[in-house]
Every structure is written in C-alpha cells, then in structure tokens.
Amino acid sequence: DAKTTQPTSMDCAEGRAANLPCNHSTISGNEYVYWYRQIHSQGPQYIIHGLKNNETNEMASLIITEDRKSSTLILPHATLRDTAVYYCIVWSGSARQLTFGSGTQLTVLP
Amino acid sequence: NAGVTQTPKFRVLKTGQSMTLLCAQDMNHEYMYWYRQDPGMGLRLIHYSVGEGTTAKGEVPDGYNVSRLKKQNFLLGLESAAPSQTSVYFCASSYSVGDGGRETQYFGPGTRLLVL
C-alpha cells in the first residue's frame, strides 16, 4: 500500500473548520484513502474513506484531488472533543493490515 | 450492541509469566485483528484472522500466539512475557464489502500491559 505523509501537528480554533492534509503521491488506482482518529489513547475511530470522488458524512468531508496524489480531511466546525491524532491511510486490501503512520496531532483551541 | 470489547483493561506481569488477552465482537464480522501501540507511535499489526479457525501473521508476530475458535472471539496469548511487550494492545474487527477494497475496522478500547 502507498505511503502517506502528514504534518506532525496542527491547531484550529473552536468553531472553525479544520483542514488536515495528506500526501499519497504513489497511490495506485485500486487503493482507497481512509481516515481514522485516536482520542487520547482510546481505540482508533473510523471517520471516512474514499476512492476517487469527494465524500461527506456526519463527521467530516474528504476531498481527493483529481490526480489522487493528495487529500484533505475537513471537520467543518471543530470542537474541543475533536482534539486527537488523525491518521490518513491508503489501503487496497491486498495487504490485510492498515498501516498507521505517525498521524497529525490536531489541537482544537478554545 | 457492545461492538468490540477487550478483557482485561489493564494488567501487570512479571517477566516470564504468561497471559491471554480476550477480544469479543458482536457485529458478526469475519475479520479480526490484534495491534500493539507503543508510546508516541502508530499501531502495528501482530496477527489477524480472516475467519473462524484461521489466523495469519502481521508485522510484529514474534512472542505472540493467537486463536480464533469462535467467530466472535479472538485470543492473543503471551507465553513468556518480556519487558519489550509492554504496550497498549488493540483489537479490531471488520467485514469486507464487495471488491475487498473497502473495509472499515472497528476498534476496542485497548488493554494496557506492563511487563516488569
């Protein structure tokens, strides 16, 4: 599965949109982009995933560039409870495991 | 539904002792996984199972054994614990949708293990 690159940390003001970038320049055509988050050593929580099209659910939106080499997770109205480590993962299913990198520590500030 | 549960939540072992971590899921998922997470690092896959009675090695399998005798349970065993196995252990389960490229893993709350 393709490797991903994320910023180590980001801050966001409460109530504002949090935009978390992810680079995956070696992604192949059958690989999906998944986002998970981990709040303070709890078990990781699924957020959203996508293949080519932009996706939206009750938690977030996922914007994937046309060439699929990067994506952005958008939390539209960040709250203090969104403070967590966010992991961007590229996964094809050929390897069973999800490869968790270091992720981005998002801190939502009051 | 309880989702994915893990037992125990916390355990202290002495070097050389053995123990079994239990993972249970009530979502009828085919796939189950054991990960470990060391401080400041991402999760690494230890072993996984694609169905009852089948298991396979992940990225860091040494020192661990697993069993999947029932679909809903996945056991992780440490036969002779070492300080290097001090970590937080997460279990997860999932089902695959159609083409196999879309899969969401649901994680348990974790077991914190300290080996002295």
Coordinates of C-alpha atoms in Angstrom, one line a residue:
Chain A
D1 CA 0.0 0.0 0.0
A2 CA 1.2 3.5 -0.7
K3 CA 2.9 5.6 1.9
T4 CA 1.3 8.7 3.3
T5 CA 2.8 12.0 4.6
Q6 CA 1.0 14.2 7.1
P7 CA 2.0 17.2 9.1
T8 CA 3.1 16.4 12.6
S9 CA 0.7 18.8 14.3
M10 CA -1.9 21.5 13.6
D11 CA -4.0 23.9 15.7
C12 CA -7.5 25.0 15.0
A13 CA -9.8 27.5 16.7
E14 CA -13.0 26.0 18.1
G15 CA -16.0 26.5 15.7
R16 CA -13.7 26.9 12.7
A17 CA -13.1 24.4 10.0
A18 CA -10.1 22.1 10.5
N19 CA -8.4 21.1 7.2
L20 CA -6.0 18.2 7.6
P21 CA -3.8 17.5 4.5
C22 CA -2.4 14.2 3.4
N23 CA 0.0 13.4 0.6
H24 CA -0.1 9.9 -1.0
S25 CA 1.8 10.5 -4.3
T26 CA 2.4 6.8 -5.0
I27 CA -1.3 5.7 -4.7
S28 CA -2.5 3.3 -7.3
G29 CA -5.8 3.1 -8.9
N30 CA -7.4 0.5 -6.7
E31 CA -6.3 2.0 -3.4
Y32 CA -8.7 3.7 -1.1
V33 CA -7.9 6.6 1.2
Y34 CA -9.1 6.1 4.8
W35 CA -9.1 8.5 7.8
Y36 CA -9.1 7.4 11.4
R37 CA -8.6 9.3 14.6
Q38 CA -7.4 8.4 18.0
I39 CA -8.5 10.4 21.0
H40 CA -6.1 10.2 24.0
S41 CA -5.1 6.6 23.8
Q42 CA -8.6 5.3 23.1
G43 CA -9.1 2.8 20.3
P44 CA -8.9 4.4 16.8
Q45 CA -12.2 5.6 15.4
Y46 CA -13.2 5.4 11.7
I47 CA -14.0 8.7 10.2
I48 CA -14.4 8.4 6.4
H49 CA -13.0 6.9 3.3
G50 CA -13.0 7.5 -0.4
L51 CA -11.6 6.2 -3.8
K52 CA -11.9 9.0 -6.4
N53 CA -14.9 11.2 -5.5
N54 CA -15.3 13.6 -2.7
E55 CA -17.2 12.1 0.2
T56 CA -19.2 13.6 3.1
N57 CA -20.7 12.0 6.2
E58 CA -22.0 13.2 9.5
M59 CA -18.5 13.6 10.9
A60 CA -16.4 15.0 8.1
S61 CA -15.8 15.7 4.4
L62 CA -13.0 14.1 2.3
I63 CA -11.6 16.0 -0.7
I64 CA -9.4 13.9 -3.0
T65 CA -7.5 15.7 -5.8
E66 CA -8.2 14.7 -9.3
D67 CA -4.8 13.0 -9.7
R68 CA -5.4 11.3 -6.3
K69 CA -2.0 12.2 -5.0
S70 CA -3.3 14.1 -2.1
S71 CA -6.4 14.5 0.0
T72 CA -7.8 16.8 2.7
L73 CA -10.0 15.8 5.7
I74 CA -12.3 18.6 6.7
L75 CA -14.0 18.9 10.0
P76 CA -16.5 21.7 9.3
H77 CA -17.0 23.0 12.8
A78 CA -14.2 21.8 15.1
T79 CA -15.0 21.3 18.8
L80 CA -12.7 20.7 21.7
R81 CA -13.7 17.0 21.5
D82 CA -12.1 16.8 18.1
T83 CA -8.6 17.1 19.6
A84 CA -7.0 13.9 18.6
V85 CA -4.3 12.3 16.4
Y86 CA -5.7 11.9 12.8
Y87 CA -4.3 9.1 10.6
C88 CA -4.5 9.1 6.8
I89 CA -4.2 5.6 5.5
V90 CA -4.0 4.2 1.9
W91 CA -5.4 0.7 1.7
S92 CA -6.0 -1.7 -1.2
G93 CA -6.9 -4.9 0.7
S94 CA -4.1 -6.9 -0.8
A95 CA -2.3 -6.4 2.5
R96 CA -4.7 -7.1 5.3
Q97 CA -3.2 -4.6 7.7
L98 CA -3.9 -0.9 8.0
T99 CA -0.6 0.9 8.2
F100 CA -0.8 3.6 10.8
G101 CA 1.9 6.2 10.4
S102 CA 2.6 9.0 12.9
G103 CA -0.6 10.9 12.0
T104 CA -1.4 14.6 12.7
Q105 CA -2.0 15.8 16.2
L106 CA -4.9 18.2 15.9
T107 CA -5.4 20.5 18.8
V108 CA -8.6 22.5 18.9
L109 CA -8.2 25.7 20.9
P110 CA -10.9 27.4 22.8
Chain B
N1 CA -24.6 -3.7 20.5
A2 CA -21.4 -3.6 22.6
G3 CA -19.2 -3.5 19.5
V4 CA -15.7 -4.7 20.2
T5 CA -14.8 -5.4 23.8
Q6 CA -11.4 -6.3 25.4
T7 CA -10.5 -8.1 28.6
P8 CA -8.7 -7.2 30.8
K9 CA -8.4 -3.4 30.6
F10 CA -5.0 -3.3 32.5
R11 CA -2.6 -6.0 33.6
V12 CA 0.8 -6.1 35.2
L13 CA 3.0 -9.1 34.5
K14 CA 6.4 -10.2 35.6
T15 CA 9.0 -11.3 33.1
G16 CA 8.4 -14.9 32.0
Q17 CA 4.7 -15.0 33.1
S18 CA 2.0 -15.9 30.6
M19 CA -1.4 -14.4 29.9
T20 CA -4.2 -14.3 27.4
L21 CA -6.0 -11.2 26.1
L22 CA -9.6 -11.7 25.0
C23 CA -11.3 -9.8 22.3
A24 CA -15.0 -10.2 21.6
Q25 CA -17.2 -8.6 18.9
D26 CA -21.0 -8.9 18.5
M27 CA -21.2 -7.5 14.9
N28 CA -20.8 -10.9 13.2
H29 CA -17.6 -9.7 11.5
E30 CA -15.5 -12.1 9.6
Y31 CA -12.1 -10.4 10.1
M32 CA -10.4 -9.7 13.4
Y33 CA -7.0 -8.2 14.3
W34 CA -4.6 -7.6 17.1
Y35 CA -2.5 -4.5 17.1
R36 CA 0.0 -3.1 19.5
Q37 CA 0.8 0.6 20.1
D38 CA 4.0 1.8 21.8
P39 CA 4.2 5.3 23.2
G40 CA 4.2 8.0 20.6
M41 CA 3.9 5.5 17.7
G42 CA 1.2 4.3 15.4
L43 CA -0.4 0.9 15.6
R44 CA 1.4 -2.2 14.3
L45 CA -0.4 -5.4 13.4
I46 CA 0.5 -8.5 15.4
H47 CA -1.8 -11.2 14.0
Y48 CA -5.1 -11.3 12.2
S49 CA -7.8 -13.7 11.3
V50 CA -10.0 -13.9 8.2
G51 CA -12.4 -16.3 9.7
E52 CA -13.1 -18.9 12.4
G53 CA -10.2 -21.3 12.7
T54 CA -7.8 -19.3 10.5
T55 CA -5.0 -16.9 11.6
A56 CA -2.1 -15.2 10.0
K57 CA 1.0 -13.2 11.0
G58 CA 1.1 -9.5 10.8
E59 CA 4.0 -7.1 11.0
V60 CA 5.3 -8.0 14.5
P61 CA 4.1 -11.5 15.4
D62 CA 7.2 -12.8 17.4
G63 CA 6.4 -13.7 21.0
Y64 CA 2.6 -13.9 20.5
N65 CA 0.2 -16.6 19.5
V66 CA -3.5 -16.3 18.6
S67 CA -6.6 -18.4 18.3
R68 CA -10.0 -18.0 16.7
L69 CA -12.1 -20.9 17.8
K70 CA -15.3 -18.9 17.7
K71 CA -16.2 -16.3 15.1
Q72 CA -16.9 -13.7 17.8
N73 CA -13.7 -14.2 19.8
F74 CA -10.0 -13.6 19.0
L75 CA -7.5 -14.5 21.7
L76 CA -3.9 -13.1 22.0
G77 CA -1.5 -15.1 24.1
L78 CA 1.9 -14.2 25.5
E79 CA 3.6 -17.4 26.5
S80 CA 6.6 -15.8 28.2
A81 CA 6.2 -12.1 28.7
A82 CA 9.2 -9.8 28.2
P83 CA 9.5 -6.1 29.1
S84 CA 9.6 -5.3 25.3
Q85 CA 6.0 -6.4 25.2
T86 CA 4.9 -3.6 27.5
S87 CA 2.4 -1.8 25.3
V88 CA -1.2 -1.0 24.6
Y89 CA -3.0 -3.7 22.7
F90 CA -5.9 -3.0 20.5
C91 CA -8.3 -5.5 18.9
A92 CA -10.3 -4.7 15.8
S93 CA -12.9 -6.4 13.7
S94 CA -14.2 -5.7 10.2
Y95 CA -16.2 -7.0 7.3
S96 CA -15.2 -6.6 3.7
V97 CA -17.6 -5.1 1.2
G98 CA -17.8 -6.5 -2.3
D99 CA -14.5 -5.8 -4.0
G100 CA -12.3 -6.0 -0.9
G101 CA -11.0 -2.5 -1.3
R102 CA -13.4 -1.0 1.1
E103 CA -13.2 -2.1 4.7
T104 CA -13.8 -0.3 8.0
Q105 CA -12.2 -1.6 11.1
Y106 CA -13.9 -1.1 14.4
F107 CA -11.5 -1.0 17.4
G108 CA -11.9 -2.0 21.0
P109 CA -10.9 0.3 23.9
G110 CA -7.5 -1.3 24.4
T111 CA -5.6 -3.4 27.0
R112 CA -2.7 -1.7 28.8
L113 CA 0.0 -4.3 29.6
L114 CA 3.0 -3.6 31.8
V115 CA 5.7 -6.2 31.9
L116 CA 8.2 -5.8 34.8

